[in-house]
mmCIF file of C-alpha atoms in Angstrom:
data_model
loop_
_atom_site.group_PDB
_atom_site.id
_atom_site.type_symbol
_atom_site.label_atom_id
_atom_site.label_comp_id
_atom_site.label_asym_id
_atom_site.label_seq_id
_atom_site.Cartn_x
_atom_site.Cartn_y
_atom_site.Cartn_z
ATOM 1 C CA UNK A 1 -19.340 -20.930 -39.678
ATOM 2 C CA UNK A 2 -19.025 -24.301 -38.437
ATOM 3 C CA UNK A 3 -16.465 -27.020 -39.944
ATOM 4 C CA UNK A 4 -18.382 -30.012 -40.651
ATOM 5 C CA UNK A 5 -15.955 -33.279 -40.666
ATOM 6 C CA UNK A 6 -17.732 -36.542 -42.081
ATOM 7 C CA UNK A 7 -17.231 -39.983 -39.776
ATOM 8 C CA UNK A 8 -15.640 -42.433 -41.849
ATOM 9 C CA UNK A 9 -18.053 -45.525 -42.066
ATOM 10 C CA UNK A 10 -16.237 -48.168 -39.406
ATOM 11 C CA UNK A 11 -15.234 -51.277 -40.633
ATOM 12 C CA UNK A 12 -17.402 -53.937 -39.292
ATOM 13 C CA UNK A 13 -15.785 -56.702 -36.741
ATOM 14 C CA UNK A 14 -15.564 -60.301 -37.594
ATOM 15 C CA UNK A 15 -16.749 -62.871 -35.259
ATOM 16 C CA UNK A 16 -14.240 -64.586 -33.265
ATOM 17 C CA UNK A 17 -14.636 -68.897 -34.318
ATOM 18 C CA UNK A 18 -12.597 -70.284 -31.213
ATOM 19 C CA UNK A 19 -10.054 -72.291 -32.003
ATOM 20 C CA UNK A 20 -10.714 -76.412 -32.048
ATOM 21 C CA UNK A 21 -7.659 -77.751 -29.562
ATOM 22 C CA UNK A 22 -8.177 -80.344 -31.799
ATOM 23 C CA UNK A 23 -6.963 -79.127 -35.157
ATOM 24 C CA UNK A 24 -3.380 -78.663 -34.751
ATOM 25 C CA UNK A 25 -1.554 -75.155 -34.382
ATOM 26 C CA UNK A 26 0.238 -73.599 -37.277
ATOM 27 C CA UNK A 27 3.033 -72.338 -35.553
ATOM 28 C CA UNK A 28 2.957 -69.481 -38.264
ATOM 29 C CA UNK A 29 -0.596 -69.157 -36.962
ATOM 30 C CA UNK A 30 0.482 -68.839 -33.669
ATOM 31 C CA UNK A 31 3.113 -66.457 -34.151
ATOM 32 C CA UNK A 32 1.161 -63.965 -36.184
ATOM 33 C CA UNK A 33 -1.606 -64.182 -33.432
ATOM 34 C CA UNK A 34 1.230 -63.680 -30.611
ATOM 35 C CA UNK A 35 2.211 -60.515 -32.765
ATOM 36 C CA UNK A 36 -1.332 -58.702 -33.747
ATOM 37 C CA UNK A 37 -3.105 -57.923 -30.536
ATOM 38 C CA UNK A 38 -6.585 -58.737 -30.187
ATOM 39 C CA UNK A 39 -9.493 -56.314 -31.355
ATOM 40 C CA UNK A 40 -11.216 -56.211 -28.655
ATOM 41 C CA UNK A 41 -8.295 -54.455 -26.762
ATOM 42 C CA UNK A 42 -8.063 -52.061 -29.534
ATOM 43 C CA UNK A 43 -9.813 -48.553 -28.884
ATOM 44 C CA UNK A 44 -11.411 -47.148 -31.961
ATOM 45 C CA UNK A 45 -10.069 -43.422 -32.909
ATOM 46 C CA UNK A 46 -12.131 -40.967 -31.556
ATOM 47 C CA UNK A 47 -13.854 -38.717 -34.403
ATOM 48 C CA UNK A 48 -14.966 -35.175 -34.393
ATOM 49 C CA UNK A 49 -18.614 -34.702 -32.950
ATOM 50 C CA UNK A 50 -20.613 -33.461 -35.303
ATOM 51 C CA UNK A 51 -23.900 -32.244 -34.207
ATOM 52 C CA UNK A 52 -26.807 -32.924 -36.493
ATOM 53 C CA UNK A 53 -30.247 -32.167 -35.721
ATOM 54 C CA UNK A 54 -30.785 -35.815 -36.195
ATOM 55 C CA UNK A 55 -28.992 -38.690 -34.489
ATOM 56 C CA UNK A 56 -26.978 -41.397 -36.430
ATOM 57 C CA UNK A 57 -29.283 -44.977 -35.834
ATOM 58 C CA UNK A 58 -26.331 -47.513 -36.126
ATOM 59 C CA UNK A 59 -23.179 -47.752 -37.548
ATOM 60 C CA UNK A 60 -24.064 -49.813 -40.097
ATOM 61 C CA UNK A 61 -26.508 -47.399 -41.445
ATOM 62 C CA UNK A 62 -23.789 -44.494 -41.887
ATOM 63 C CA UNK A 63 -21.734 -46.562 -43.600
ATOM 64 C CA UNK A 64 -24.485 -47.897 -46.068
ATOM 65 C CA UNK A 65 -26.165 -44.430 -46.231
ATOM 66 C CA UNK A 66 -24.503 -41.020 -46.425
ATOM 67 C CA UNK A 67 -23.975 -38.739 -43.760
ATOM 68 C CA UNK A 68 -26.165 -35.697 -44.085
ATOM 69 C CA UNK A 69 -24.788 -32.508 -44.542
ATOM 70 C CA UNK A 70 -25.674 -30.166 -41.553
ATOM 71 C CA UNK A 71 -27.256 -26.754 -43.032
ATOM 72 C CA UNK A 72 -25.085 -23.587 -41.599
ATOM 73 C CA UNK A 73 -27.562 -20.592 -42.202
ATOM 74 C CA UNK A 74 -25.246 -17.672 -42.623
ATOM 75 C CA UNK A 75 -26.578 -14.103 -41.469
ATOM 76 C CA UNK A 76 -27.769 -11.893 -44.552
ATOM 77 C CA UNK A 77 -25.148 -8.673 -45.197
ATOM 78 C CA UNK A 78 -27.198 -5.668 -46.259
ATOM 79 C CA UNK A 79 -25.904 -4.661 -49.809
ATOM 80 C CA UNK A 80 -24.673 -0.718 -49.779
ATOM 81 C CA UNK A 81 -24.968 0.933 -52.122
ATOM 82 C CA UNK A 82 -22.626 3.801 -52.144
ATOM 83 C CA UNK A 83 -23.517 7.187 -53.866
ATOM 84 C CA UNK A 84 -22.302 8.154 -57.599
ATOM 85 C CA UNK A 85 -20.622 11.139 -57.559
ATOM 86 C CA UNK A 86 -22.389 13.537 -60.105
ATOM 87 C CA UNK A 87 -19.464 14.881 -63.036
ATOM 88 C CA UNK A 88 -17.766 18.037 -62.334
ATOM 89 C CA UNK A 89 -19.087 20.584 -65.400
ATOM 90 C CA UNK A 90 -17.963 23.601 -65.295
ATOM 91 C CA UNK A 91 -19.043 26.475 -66.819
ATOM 92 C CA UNK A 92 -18.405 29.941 -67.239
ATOM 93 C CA UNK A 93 -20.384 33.084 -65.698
ATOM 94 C CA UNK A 94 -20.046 36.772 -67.279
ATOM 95 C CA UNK A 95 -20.419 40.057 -65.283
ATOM 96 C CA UNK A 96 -20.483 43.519 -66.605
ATOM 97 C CA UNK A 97 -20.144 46.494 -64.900
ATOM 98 C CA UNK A 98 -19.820 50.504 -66.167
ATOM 99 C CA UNK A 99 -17.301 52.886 -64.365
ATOM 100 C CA UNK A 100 -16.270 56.246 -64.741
ATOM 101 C CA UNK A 101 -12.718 57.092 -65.815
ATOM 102 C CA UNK A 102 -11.750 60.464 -64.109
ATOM 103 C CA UNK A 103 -10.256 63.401 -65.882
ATOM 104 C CA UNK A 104 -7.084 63.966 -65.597
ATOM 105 C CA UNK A 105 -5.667 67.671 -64.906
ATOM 106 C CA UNK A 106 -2.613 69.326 -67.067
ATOM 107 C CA UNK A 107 -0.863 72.675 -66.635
ATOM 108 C CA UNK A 108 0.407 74.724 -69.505
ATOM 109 C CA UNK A 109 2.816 77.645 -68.796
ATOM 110 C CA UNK A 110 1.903 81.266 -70.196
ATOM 111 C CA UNK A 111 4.196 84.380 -70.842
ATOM 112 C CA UNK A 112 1.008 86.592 -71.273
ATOM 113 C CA UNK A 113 -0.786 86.105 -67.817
ATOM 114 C CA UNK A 114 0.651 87.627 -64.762
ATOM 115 C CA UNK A 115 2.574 85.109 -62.070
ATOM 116 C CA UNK A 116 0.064 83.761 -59.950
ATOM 117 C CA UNK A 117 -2.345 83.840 -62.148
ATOM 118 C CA UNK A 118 -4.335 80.561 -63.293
ATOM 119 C CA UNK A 119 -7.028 80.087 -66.063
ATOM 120 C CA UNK A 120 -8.874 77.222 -67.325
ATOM 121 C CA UNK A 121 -8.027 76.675 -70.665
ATOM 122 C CA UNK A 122 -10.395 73.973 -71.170
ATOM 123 C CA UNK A 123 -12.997 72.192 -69.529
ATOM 124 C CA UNK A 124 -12.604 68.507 -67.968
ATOM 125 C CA UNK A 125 -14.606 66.112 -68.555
ATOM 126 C CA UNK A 126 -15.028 62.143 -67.234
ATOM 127 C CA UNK A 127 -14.893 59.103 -69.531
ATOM 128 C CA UNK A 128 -16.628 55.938 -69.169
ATOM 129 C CA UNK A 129 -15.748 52.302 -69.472
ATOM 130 C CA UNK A 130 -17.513 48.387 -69.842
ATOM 131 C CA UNK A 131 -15.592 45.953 -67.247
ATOM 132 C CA UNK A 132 -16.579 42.356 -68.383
ATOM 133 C CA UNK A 133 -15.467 39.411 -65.584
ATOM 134 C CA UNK A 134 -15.699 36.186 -67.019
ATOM 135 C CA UNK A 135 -15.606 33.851 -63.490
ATOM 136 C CA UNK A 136 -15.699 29.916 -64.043
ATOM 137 C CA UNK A 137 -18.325 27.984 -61.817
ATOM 138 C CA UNK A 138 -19.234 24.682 -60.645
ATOM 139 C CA UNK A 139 -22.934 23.766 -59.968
ATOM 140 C CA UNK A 140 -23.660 27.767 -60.125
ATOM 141 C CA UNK A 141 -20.533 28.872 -57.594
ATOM 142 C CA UNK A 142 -17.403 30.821 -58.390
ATOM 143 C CA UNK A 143 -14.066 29.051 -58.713
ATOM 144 C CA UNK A 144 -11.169 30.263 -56.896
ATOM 145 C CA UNK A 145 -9.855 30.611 -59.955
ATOM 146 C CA UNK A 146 -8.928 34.194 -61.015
ATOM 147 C CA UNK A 147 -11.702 35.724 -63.655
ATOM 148 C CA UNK A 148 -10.321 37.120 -67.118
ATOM 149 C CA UNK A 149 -11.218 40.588 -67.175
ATOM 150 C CA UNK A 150 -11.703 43.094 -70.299
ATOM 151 C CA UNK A 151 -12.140 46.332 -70.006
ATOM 152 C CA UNK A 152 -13.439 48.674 -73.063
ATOM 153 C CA UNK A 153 -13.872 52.062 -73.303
ATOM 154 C CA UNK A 154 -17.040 53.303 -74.409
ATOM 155 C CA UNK A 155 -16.292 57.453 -73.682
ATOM 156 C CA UNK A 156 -12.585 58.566 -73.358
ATOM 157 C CA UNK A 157 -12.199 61.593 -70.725
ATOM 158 C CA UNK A 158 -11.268 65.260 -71.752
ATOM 159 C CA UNK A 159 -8.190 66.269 -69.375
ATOM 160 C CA UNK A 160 -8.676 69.393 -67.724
ATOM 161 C CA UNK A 161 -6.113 72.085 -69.017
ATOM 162 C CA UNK A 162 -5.508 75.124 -66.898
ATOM 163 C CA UNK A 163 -2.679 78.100 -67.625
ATOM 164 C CA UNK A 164 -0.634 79.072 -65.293
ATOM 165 C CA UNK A 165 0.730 82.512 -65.702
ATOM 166 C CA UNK A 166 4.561 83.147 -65.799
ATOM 167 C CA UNK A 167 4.616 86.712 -66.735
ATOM 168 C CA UNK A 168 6.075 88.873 -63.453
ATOM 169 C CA UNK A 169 4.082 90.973 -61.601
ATOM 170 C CA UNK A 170 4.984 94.339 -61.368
ATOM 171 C CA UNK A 171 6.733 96.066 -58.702
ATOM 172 C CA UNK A 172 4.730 98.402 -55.946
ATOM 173 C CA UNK A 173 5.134 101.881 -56.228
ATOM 174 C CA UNK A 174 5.443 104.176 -52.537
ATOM 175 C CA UNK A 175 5.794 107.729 -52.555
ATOM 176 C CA UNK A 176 6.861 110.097 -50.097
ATOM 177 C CA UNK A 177 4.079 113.418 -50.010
ATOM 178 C CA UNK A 178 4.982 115.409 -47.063
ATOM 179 C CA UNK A 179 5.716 115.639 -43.336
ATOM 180 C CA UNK A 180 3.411 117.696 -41.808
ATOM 181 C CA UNK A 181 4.952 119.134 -38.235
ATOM 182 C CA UNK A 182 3.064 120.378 -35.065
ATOM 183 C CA UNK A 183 5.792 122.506 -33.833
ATOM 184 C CA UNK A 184 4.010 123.474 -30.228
ATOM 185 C CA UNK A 185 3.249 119.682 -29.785
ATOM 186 C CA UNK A 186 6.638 118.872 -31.046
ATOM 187 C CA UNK A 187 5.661 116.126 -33.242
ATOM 188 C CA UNK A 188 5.590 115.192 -37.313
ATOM 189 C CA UNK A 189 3.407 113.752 -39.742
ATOM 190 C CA UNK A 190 4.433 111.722 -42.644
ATOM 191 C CA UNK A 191 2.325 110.900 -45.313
ATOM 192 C CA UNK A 192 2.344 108.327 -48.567
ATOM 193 C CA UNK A 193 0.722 107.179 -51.325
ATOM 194 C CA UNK A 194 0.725 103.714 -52.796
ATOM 195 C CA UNK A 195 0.059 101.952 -56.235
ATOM 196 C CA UNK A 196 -0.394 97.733 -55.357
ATOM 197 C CA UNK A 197 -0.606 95.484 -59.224
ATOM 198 C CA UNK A 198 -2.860 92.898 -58.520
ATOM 199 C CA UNK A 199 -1.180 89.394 -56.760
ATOM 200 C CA UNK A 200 1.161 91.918 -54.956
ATOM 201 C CA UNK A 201 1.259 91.058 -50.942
ATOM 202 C CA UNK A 202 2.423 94.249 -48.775
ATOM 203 C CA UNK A 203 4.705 92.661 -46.068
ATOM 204 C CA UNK A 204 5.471 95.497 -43.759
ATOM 205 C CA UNK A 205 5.864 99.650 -44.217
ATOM 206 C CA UNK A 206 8.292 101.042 -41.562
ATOM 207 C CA UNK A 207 9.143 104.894 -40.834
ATOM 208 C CA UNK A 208 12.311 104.721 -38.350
ATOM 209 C CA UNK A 209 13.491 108.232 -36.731
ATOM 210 C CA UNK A 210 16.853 108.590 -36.728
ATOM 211 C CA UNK A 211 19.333 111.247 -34.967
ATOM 212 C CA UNK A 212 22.169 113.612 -35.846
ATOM 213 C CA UNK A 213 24.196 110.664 -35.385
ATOM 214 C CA UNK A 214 22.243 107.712 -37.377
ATOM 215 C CA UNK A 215 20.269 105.741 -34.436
ATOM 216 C CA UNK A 216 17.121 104.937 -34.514
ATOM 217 C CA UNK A 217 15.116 107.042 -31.635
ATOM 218 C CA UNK A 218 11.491 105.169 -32.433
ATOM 219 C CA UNK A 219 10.274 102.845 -35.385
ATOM 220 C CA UNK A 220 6.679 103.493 -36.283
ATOM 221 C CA UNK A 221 4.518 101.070 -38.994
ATOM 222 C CA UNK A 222 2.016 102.409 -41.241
ATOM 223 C CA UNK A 223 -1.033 100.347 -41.675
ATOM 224 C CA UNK A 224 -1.952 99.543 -45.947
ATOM 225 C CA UNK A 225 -5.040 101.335 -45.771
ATOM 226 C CA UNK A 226 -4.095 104.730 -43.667
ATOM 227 C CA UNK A 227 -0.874 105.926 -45.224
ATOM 228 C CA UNK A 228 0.538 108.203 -42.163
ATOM 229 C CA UNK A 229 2.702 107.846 -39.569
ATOM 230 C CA UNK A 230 3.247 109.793 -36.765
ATOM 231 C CA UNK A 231 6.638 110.774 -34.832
ATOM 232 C CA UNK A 232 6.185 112.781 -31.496
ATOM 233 C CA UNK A 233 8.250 113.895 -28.840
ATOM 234 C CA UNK A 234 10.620 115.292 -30.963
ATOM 235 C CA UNK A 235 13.279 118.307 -29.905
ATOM 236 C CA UNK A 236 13.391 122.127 -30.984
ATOM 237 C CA UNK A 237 16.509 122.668 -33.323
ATOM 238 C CA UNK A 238 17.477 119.371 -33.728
ATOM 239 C CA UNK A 239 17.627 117.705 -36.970
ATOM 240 C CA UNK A 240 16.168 114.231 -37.559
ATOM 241 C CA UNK A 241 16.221 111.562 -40.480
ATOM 242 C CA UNK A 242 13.389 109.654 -41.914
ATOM 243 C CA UNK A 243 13.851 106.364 -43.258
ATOM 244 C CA UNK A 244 10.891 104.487 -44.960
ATOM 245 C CA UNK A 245 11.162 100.809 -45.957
ATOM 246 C CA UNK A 246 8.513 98.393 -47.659
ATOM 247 C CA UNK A 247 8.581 94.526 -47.654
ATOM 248 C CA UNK A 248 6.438 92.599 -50.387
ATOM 249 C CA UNK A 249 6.324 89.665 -52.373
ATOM 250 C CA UNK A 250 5.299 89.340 -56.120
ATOM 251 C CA UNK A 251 5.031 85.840 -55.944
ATOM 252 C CA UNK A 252 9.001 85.092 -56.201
ATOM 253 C CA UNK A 253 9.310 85.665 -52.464
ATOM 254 C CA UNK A 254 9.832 88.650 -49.995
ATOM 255 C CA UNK A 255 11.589 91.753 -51.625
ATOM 256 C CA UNK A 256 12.714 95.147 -49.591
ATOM 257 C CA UNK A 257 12.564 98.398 -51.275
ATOM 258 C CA UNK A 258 14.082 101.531 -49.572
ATOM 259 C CA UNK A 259 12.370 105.407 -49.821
ATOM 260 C CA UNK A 260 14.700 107.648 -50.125
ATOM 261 C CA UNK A 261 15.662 109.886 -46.453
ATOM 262 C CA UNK A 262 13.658 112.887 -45.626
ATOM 263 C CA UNK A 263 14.863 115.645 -42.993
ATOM 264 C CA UNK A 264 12.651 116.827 -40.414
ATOM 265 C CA UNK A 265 13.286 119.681 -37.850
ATOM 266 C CA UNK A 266 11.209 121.620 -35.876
ATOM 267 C CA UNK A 267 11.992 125.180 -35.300
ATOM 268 C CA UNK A 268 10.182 128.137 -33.674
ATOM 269 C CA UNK A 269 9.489 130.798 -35.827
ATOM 270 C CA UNK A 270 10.751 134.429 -35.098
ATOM 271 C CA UNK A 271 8.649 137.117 -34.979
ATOM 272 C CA UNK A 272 9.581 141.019 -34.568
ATOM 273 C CA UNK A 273 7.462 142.222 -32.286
ATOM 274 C CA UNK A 274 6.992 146.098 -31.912
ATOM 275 C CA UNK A 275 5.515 148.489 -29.404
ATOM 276 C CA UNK A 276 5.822 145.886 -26.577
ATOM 277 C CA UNK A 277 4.618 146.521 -23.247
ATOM 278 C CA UNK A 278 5.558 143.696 -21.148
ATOM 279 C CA UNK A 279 6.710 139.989 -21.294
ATOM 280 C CA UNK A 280 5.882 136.839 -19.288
ATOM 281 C CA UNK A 281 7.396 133.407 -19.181
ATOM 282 C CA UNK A 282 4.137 131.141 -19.302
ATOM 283 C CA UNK A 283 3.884 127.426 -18.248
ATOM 284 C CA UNK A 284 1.225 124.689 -19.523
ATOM 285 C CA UNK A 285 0.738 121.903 -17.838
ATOM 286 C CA UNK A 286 -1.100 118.494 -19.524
ATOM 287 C CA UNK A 287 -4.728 119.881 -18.744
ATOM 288 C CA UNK A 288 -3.864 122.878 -20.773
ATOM 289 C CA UNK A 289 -3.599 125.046 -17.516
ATOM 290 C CA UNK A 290 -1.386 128.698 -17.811
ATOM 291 C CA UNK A 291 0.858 129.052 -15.532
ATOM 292 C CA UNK A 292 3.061 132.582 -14.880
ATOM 293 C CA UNK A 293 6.441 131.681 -14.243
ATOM 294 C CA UNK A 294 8.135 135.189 -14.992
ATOM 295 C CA UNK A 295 9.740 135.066 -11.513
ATOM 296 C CA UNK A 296 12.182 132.405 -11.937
ATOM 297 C CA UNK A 297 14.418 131.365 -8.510
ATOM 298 C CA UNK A 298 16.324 128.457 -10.166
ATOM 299 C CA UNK A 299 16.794 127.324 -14.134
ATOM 300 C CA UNK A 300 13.841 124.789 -14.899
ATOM 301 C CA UNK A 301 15.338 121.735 -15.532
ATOM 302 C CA UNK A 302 12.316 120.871 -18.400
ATOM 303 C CA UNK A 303 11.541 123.939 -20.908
ATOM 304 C CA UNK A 304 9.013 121.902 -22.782
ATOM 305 C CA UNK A 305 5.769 123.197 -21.143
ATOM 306 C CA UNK A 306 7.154 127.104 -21.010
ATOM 307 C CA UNK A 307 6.647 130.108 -23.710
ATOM 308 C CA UNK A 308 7.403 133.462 -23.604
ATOM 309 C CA UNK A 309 3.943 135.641 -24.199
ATOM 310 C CA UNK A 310 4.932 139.013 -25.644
ATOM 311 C CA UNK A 311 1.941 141.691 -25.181
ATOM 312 C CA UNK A 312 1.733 144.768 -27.023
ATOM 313 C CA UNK A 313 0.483 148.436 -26.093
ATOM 314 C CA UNK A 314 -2.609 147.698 -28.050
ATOM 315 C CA UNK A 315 -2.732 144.556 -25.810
ATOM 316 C CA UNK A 316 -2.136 142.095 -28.818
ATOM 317 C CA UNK A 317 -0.469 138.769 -27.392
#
């Protein structure tokens, strides 16, 4: 923008009349001329410059006509119009959903069933249940806002009930039969017999050989199903102990029950033999080959493989 300052119309001189040296001075007149300085050494104030598309003609014309306004054209601003924001509604959005509500499972004790035992009692059976989420939403999306959730069951679930049994089981019953004895191939069979309840675990069954004196020579284990154990290498004349022991568990944890002790000896039978005709000290070695060792030179330091074969005069052996 410009600023426009109007010229103030200029006061128009007066001719100069020159003084007549005839007319006498005023000495007033005189003074006041000595004291105002002449016009024509007077310099006019300088004025803003306007610039108008037209020029000023004369002074006199300014100050008789006035001054036209200069037109400032001033740039047209583009009017914006800024957006209006749409209202906030907001609304609320329900969801519903169906889920299953598991069964849940419950044990009940029982005297009358055997320990370890289970049973189902009854059945279970799953429920079902409405979820309804009720979300609050803006121009059709969720708030952060949490939704209010209601659940309501439309099937409650049948628990599962199973029985456990408390009753004990009873004990296993092992029985001694009888030892059966080789007595040329020095060795002893024992045999057994055993009753197992149902839910009874068999830990171990142990035959140990002892000695005249209580040690244990040889430990054997009998399998559940063959009930026999075997004890070989075992002296002529010489008394041995059998101990049997049995490990199982009922369900209340390992328990040890102890057979009672059964003697074993194996002896060589004596026979009277009559009419004899000779003798001979026989020797068998592992292949089952006799050998005649009637003609001893030095006492055999193992007697196990010899027998004395007795022969009659009807040649019975």
């Amino acid at each position: 923008l410009v600023s426009l300052v109007a010229q103030q119309p200029t006061q128009a001189e007066q001719p100069r009349i020159p003084k007549d040296s005839s007319q006498p001075e005023d000495p007033k007149e005189d003074r006041g001329a000595e004291e105002t300085p002449k016009q024509e050494d007077e310099q006019p104030a300088e004025a803003p410059e306007i610039k108008v598309e037209e020029p000023v003609e004369s002074k006199e014309e300014t100050v008789n006509q006035p001054v036209e306004q200069p037109k400032v054209e001033t740039p047209a601003v583009e009017k914006q119009t800024e957006p209006t924001e749409e209202p906030k509604v907001e609304v609320t959005t329900v969801e519903t959903r169906e889920e299953v509500i598991p069964f849940a499972t419950k044990e009940q004790e029982d005297d009358t069933l055997k320990r370890g035992t289970r049973q189902v009692a009854q059945e279970g059976v799953n429920g079902k249940k409405q979820i309804t989420e009720t979300y609050k939403t803006i121009r059709g999306e969720k708030t952060n806002e949490a939704p209010t959730v209601e659940e309501t069951v439309l099937q409650a679930p049948q628990d599962e009930i199973i029985k456990k049994g408390t009753k004990g089981l009873e004990k296993p019953t092992l029985e001694w039969v009888k030892t059966d004895k080789d007595v040329l191939k020095k060795s002893a069979t024992a045999s057994y017999t055993l009753n197992k309840p149902d839910g009874v675990e068999i830990k171990s069954i142990k035959v140990a050989l002892k000695d005249n004196t209580g040690t244990v020579i040889k430990e054997v284990t009998v399998e559940e199903n063959n009930l026999n154990a075997t004890l070989d290498n075992l002296k002529y004349y010489q008394g041995y102990t059998l101990s049997t022991t049995m490990v199982y568990n009922r369900g209340e944890g390992e328990e040890t029950e102890m057979l009672e002790d059964k003697e074993v000896q194996l002896d060589l039978k004596k026979v009277e033999i009559k009419n004899i005709k000779e003798t001979s000290l026989m020797s068998v070695d592992d292949a089952g080959v006799e050998t005649d060792k009637s003609l001893l030179t030095e006492k055999p330091t193992d007697v196990a493989p010899l027998y004395l074969r007795v022969t009659t005069h009807d040649n019975k052996t």
